[in-house]
PDB file of C-alpha atoms in Angstrom:
ATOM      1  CA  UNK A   1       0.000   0.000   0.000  1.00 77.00           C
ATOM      2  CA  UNK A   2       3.043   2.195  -0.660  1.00 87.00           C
ATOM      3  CA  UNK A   3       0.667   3.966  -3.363  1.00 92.00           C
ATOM      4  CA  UNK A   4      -0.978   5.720  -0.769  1.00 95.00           C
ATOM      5  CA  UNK A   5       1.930   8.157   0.056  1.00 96.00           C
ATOM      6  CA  UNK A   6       1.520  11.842  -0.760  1.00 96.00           C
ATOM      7  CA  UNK A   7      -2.328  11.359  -0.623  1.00 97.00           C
ATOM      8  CA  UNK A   8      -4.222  13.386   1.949  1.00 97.00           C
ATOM      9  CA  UNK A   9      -5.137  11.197   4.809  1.00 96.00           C
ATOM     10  CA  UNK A  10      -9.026  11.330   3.917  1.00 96.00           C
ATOM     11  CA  UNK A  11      -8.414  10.043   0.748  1.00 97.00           C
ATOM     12  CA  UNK A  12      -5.580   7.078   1.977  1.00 96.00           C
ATOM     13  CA  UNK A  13      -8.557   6.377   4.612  1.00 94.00           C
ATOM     14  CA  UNK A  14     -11.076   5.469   1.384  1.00 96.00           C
ATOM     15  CA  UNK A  15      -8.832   3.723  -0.533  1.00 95.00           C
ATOM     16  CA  UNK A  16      -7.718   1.722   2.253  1.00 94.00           C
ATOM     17  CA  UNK A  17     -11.375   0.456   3.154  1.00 93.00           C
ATOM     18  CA  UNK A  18     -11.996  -0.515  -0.543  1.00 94.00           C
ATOM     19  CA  UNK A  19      -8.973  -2.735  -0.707  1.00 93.00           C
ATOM     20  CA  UNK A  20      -9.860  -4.255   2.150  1.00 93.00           C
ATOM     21  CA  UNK A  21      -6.908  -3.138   4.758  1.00 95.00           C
ATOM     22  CA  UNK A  22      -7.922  -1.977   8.235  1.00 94.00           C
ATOM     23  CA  UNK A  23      -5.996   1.675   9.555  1.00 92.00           C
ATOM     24  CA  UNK A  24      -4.483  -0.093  12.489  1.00 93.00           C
ATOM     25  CA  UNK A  25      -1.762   2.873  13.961  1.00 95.00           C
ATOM     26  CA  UNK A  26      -2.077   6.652  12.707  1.00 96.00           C
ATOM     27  CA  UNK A  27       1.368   8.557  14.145  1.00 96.00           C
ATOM     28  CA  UNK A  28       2.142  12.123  13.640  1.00 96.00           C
ATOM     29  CA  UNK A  29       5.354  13.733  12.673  1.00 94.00           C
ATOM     30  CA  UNK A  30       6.441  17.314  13.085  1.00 90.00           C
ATOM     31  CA  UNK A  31       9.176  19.876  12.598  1.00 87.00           C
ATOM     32  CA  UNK A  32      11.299  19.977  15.863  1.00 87.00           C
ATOM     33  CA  UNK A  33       9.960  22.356  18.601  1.00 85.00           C
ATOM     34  CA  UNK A  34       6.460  22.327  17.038  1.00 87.00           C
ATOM     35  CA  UNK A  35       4.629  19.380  18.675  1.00 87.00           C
ATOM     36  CA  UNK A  36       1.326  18.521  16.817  1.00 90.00           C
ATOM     37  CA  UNK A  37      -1.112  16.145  18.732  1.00 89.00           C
ATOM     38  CA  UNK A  38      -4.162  15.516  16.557  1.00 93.00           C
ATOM     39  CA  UNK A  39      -4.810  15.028  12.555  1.00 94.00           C
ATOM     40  CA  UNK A  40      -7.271  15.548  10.161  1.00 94.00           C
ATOM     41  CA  UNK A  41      -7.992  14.605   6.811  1.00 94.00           C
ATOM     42  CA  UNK A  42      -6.118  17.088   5.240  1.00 95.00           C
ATOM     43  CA  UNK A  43      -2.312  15.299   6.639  1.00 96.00           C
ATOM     44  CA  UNK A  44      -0.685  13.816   4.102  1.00 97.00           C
ATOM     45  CA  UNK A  45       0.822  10.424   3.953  1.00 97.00           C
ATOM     46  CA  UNK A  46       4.665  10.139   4.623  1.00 97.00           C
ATOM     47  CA  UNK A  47       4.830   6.222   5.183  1.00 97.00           C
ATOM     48  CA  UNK A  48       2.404   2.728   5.375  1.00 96.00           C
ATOM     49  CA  UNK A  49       3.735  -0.339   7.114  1.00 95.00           C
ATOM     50  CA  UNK A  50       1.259  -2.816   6.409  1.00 93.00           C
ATOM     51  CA  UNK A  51       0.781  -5.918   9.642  1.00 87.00           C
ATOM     52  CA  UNK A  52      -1.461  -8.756   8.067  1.00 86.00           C
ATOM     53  CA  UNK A  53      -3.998  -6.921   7.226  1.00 90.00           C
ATOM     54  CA  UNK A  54      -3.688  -3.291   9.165  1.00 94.00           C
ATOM     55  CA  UNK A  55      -1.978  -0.119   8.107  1.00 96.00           C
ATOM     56  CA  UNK A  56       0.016   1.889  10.565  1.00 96.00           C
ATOM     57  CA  UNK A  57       0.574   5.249   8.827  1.00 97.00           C
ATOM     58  CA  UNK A  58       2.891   8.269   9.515  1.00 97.00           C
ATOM     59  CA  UNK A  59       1.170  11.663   8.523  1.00 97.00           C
ATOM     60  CA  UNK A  60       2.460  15.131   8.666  1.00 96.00           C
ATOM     61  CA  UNK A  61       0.660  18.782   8.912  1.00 92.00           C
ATOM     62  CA  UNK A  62       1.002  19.956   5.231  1.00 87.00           C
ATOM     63  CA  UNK A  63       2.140  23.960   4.519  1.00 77.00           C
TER      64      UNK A  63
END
């Protein structure tokens, strides 16, 4: 599920469910100093590590 980087989390979210993959782990990464601790659809997708059949994804804030 590698295809789902650069998408906007919303979107990653609704492809996910029509392939069939659960979001198992959604972690949020940040410029130093600036701590973020909630998302939104509008994060975009920096990485998917897929477990069976569960994505954990790593989002950041976009500009």
């Amino acid at each position: 599920m590698n295809r789902l980087i650069g998408y906007t989390l919303g979107d990653a979210f609704k492809l996910a469910r029509e392939e069939g993959f659960e979001i198992g782990e959604i972690t949020i990464t940040s410029p130093p100093k600036m701590e973020i601790l909630e998302y939104d659809d509008s994060f975009r997708v920096l990485r998917v590590n897929t477990s069976e059949n569960k994505l954990n994804i790593l989002v950041c804030k976009p500009l």
